[in-house]
Tab-separated table of C-alpha atoms in Angstrom:
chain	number	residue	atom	x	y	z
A	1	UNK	CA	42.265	-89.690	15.420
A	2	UNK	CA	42.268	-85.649	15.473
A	3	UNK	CA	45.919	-84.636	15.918
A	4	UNK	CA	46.729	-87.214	18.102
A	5	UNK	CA	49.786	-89.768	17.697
A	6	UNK	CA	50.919	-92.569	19.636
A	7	UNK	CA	53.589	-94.754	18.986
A	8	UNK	CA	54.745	-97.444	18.493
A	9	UNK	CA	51.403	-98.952	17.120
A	10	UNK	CA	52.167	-102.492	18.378
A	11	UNK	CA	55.293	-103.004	21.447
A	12	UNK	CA	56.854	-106.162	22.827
A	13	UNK	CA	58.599	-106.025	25.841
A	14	UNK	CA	60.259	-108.401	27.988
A	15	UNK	CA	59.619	-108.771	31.623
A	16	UNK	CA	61.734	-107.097	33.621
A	17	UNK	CA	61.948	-104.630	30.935
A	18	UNK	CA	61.023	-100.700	30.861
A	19	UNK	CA	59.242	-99.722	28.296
A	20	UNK	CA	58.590	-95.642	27.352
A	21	UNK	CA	54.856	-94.933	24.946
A	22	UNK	CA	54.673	-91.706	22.944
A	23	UNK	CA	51.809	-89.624	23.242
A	24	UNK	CA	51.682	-86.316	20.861
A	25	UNK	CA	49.102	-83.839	20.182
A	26	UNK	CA	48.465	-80.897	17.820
A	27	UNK	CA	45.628	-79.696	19.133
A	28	UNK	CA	46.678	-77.479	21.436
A	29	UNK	CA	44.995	-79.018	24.488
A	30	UNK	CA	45.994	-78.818	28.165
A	31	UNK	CA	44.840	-81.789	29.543
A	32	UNK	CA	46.074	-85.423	28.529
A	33	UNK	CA	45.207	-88.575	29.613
A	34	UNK	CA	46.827	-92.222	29.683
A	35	UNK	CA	44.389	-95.244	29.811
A	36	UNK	CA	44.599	-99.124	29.643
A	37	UNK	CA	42.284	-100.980	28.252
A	38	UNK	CA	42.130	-105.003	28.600
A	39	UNK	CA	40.267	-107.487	26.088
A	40	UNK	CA	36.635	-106.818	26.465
A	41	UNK	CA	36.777	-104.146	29.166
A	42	UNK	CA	36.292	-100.378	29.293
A	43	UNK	CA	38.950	-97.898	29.997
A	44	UNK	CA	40.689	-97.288	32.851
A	45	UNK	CA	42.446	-93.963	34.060
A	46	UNK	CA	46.187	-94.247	35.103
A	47	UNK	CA	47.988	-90.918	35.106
A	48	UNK	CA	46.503	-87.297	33.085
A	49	UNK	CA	48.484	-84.206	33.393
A	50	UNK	CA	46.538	-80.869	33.206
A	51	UNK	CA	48.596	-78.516	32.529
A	52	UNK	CA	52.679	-79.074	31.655
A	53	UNK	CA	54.867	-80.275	34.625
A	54	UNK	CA	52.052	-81.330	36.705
A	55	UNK	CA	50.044	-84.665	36.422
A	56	UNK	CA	48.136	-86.714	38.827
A	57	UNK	CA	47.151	-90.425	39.452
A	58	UNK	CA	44.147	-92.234	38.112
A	59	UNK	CA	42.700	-95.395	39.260
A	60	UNK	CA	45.618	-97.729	38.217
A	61	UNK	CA	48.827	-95.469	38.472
A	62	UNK	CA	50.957	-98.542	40.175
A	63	UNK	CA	53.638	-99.922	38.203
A	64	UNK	CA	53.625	-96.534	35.620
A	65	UNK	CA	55.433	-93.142	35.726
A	66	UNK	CA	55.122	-90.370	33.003
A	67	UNK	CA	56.359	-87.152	32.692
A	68	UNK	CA	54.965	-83.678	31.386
A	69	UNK	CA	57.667	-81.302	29.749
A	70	UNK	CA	56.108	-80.218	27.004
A	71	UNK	CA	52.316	-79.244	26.397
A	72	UNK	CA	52.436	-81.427	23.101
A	73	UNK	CA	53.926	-84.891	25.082
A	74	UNK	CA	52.883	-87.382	27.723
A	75	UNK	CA	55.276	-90.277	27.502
A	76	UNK	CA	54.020	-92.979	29.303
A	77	UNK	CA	56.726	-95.462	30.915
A	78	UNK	CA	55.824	-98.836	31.863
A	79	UNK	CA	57.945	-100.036	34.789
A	80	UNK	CA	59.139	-103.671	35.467
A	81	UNK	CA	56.910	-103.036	38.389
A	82	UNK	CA	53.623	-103.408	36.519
A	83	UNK	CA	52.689	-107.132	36.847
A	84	UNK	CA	50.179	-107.455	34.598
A	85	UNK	CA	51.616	-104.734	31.563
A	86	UNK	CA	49.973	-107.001	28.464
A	87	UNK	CA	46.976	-104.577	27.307
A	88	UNK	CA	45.915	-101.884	24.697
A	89	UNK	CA	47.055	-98.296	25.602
A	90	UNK	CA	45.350	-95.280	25.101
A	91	UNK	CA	46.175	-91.686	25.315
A	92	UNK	CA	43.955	-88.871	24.887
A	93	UNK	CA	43.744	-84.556	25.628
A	94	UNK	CA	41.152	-82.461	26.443
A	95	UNK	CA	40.558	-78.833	26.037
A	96	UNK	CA	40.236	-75.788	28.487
A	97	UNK	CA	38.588	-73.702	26.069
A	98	UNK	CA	35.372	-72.630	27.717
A	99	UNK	CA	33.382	-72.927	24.196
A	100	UNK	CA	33.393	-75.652	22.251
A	101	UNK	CA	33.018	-79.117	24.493
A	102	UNK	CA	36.223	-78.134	27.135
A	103	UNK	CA	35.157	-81.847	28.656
A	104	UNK	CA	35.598	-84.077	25.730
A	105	UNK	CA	38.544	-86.072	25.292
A	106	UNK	CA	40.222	-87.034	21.760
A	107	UNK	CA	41.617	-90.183	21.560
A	108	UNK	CA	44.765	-91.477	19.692
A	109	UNK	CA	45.023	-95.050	17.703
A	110	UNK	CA	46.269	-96.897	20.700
A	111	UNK	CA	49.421	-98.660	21.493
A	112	UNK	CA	49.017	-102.717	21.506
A	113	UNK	CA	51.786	-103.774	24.478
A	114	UNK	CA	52.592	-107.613	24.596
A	115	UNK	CA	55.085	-108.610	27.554
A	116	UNK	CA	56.862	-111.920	26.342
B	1	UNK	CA	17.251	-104.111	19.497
B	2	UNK	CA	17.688	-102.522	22.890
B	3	UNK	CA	20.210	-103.043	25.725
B	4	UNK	CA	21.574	-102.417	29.070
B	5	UNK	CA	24.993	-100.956	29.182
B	6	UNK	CA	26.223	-102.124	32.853
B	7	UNK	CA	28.088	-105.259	31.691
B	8	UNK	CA	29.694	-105.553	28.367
B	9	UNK	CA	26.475	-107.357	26.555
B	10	UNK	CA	26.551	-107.500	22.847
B	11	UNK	CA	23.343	-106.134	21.056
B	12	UNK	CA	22.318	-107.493	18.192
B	13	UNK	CA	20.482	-106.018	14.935
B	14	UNK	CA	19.364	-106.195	11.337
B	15	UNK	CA	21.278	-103.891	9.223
B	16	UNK	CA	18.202	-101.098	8.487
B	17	UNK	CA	16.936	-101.432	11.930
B	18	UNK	CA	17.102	-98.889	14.486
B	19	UNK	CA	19.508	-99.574	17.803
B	20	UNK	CA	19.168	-98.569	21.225
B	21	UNK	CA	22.202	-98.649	23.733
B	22	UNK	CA	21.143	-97.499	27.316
B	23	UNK	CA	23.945	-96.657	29.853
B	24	UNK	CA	22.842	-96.125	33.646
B	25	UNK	CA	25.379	-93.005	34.684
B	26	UNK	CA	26.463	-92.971	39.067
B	27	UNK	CA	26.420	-89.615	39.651
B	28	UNK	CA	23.234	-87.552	40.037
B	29	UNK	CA	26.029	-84.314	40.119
B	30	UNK	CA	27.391	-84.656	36.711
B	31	UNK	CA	26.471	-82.565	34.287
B	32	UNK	CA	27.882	-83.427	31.212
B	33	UNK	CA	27.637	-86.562	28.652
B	34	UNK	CA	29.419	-88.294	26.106
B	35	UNK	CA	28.587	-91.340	23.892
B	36	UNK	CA	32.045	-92.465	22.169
B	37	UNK	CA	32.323	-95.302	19.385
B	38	UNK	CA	34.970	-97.638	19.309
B	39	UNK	CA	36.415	-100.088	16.350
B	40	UNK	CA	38.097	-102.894	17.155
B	41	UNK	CA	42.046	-101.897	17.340
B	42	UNK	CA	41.025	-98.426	16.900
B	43	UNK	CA	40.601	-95.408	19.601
B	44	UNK	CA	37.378	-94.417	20.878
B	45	UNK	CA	35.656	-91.776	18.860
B	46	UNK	CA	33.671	-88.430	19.392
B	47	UNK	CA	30.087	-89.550	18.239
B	48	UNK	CA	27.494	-86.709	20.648
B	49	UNK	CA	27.337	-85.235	23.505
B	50	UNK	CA	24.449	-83.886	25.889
B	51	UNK	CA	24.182	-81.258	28.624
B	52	UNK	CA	22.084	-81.854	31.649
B	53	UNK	CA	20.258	-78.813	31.072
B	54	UNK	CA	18.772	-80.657	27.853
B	55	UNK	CA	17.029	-84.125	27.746
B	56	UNK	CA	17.550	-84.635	23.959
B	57	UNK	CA	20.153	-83.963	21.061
B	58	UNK	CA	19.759	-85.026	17.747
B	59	UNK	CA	23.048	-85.584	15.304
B	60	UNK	CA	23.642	-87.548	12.327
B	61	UNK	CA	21.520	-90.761	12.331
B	62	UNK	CA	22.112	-90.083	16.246
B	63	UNK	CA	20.009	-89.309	19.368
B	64	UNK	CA	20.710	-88.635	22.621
B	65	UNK	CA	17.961	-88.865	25.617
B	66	UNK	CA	18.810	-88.287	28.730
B	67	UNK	CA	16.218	-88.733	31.742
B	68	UNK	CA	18.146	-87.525	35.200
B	69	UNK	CA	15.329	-88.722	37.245
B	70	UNK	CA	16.588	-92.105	36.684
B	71	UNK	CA	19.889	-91.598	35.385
B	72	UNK	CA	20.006	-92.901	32.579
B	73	UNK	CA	21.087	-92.254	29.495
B	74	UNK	CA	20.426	-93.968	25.908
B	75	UNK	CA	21.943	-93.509	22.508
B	76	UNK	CA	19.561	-94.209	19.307
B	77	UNK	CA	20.661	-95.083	15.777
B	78	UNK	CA	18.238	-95.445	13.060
B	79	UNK	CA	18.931	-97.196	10.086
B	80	UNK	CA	22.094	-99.204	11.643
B	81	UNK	CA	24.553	-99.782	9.132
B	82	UNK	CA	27.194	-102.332	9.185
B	83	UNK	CA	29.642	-100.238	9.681
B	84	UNK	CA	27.926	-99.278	12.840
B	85	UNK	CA	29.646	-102.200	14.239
B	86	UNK	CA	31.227	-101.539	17.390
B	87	UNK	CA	31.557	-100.637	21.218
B	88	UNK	CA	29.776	-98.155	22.796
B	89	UNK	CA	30.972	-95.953	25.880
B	90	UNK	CA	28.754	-93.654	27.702
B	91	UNK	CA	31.328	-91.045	30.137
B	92	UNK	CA	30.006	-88.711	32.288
B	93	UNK	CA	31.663	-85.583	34.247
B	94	UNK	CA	30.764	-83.102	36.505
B	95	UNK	CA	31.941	-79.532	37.828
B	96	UNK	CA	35.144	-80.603	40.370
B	97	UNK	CA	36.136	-83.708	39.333
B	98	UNK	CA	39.573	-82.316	37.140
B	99	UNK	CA	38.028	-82.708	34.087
B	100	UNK	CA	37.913	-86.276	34.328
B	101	UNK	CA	35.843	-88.103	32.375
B	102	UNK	CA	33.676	-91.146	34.366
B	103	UNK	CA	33.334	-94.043	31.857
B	104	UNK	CA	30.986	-97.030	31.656
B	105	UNK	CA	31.753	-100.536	30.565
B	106	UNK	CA	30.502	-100.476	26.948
B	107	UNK	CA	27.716	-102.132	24.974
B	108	UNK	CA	28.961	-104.395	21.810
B	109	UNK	CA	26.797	-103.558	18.584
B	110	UNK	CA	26.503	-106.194	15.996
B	111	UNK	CA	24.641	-105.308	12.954
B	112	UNK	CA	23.938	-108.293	10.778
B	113	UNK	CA	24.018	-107.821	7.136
């Protein structure tokens, strides 16, 4: 998973409920990225941040906030608002480097949300 | 055992065979691809990536082709191993879209022992 933690590795919420997901890396990237993935589906883009204290919405951004502080952390908060929060989250960070592959993203193990 | 990667089909094989996973990419701009592997419960993974400037790229038991007249893109493993087992995500980018990546649905690959 390359430097990148998420936790908690499995989260049960009930609705009505907030819930924060941690996102860290090592790898000194500037870029991060939040994504939800449902059974049997690809991945969908909901927030990414790149560079600290500035982020932007993806395709599914309603119903989620997160913050950029810190170059290492993108918390992801899932709001009461979300209707439909039960699904497999993914964060991942990309480089800015102009060698290597600046483009690729690295992804970390996923956090497994269940609304009760 | 070939497939197309628009839908989420499964492709099956014969452990030893060789597997091909196609993925038709949207944008005739973008520049850049990436084949990622994902195990169930897992993250997706890193496996190769290809520059438009180059129609092939060979890795580990891995190749790349890409053919922009057609868009499309196609990821080859020879000698499939079980643990081969997985989805497959072709993503695609290009210069001006904030580093996003653009990510198709995933092909299933089951490798039969």
């Amino acid at each position: 998973d390359g430097g990148i933690t998420q936790s908690p590795k499995y989260l049960f919420r009930k609705e009505g409920q907030n819930v924060t997901l941690s996102c860290e890396q090592n790898l000194n990237h500037d870029a991060m990225y939040w994504y939800r993935q449902d059974p049997g589906q690809g991945l969908r883009l909901i927030y990414y941040s790149q560079i600290v204290n500035d982020f932007q919405k993806g395709d599914i951004a309603e119903g989620y906030s997160v913050s950029r502080e810190k170059k290492e952390s993108f918390p992801l908060t899932v709001t009461s608002a979300q209707k439909n929060p039960t699904a497999f989250y993914l964060c991942a960070s990309s480089s800015a480097g102009t060698s290597g592959r600046p483009d690729t993203q690295y992804f970390g193990p996923g956090t497994r949300l269940t609304v009760l | 055992g070939e497939s197309v990667g628009l839908h989420l089909p499964t492709l099956s094989v014969q452990e030893g065979d060789n597997s091909i996973i196609n993925c038709a990419y949207s944008n005739s701009a973008s520049d850049y691809f990436i084949w990622y592997k994902q195990e169930s419960g897992k993250g997706p993974q890193f496996i190769i990536d290809i520059r438009s400037n180059m129609d092939k790229r060979q890795g580990q038991r891995v190749t790349v082709l890409l053919n922009k007249t057609v868009k499309h893109l196609s990821l080859q493993i020879a000698a499939t191993q079980p643990g081969d087992s997985a989805v497959y995500f072709c993503a695609e980018n290009y210069a001006g879209n904030n580093r996003k990546l653009i990510w198709g649905l995933g092909t299933s690959l089951a490798v039969n022992p």
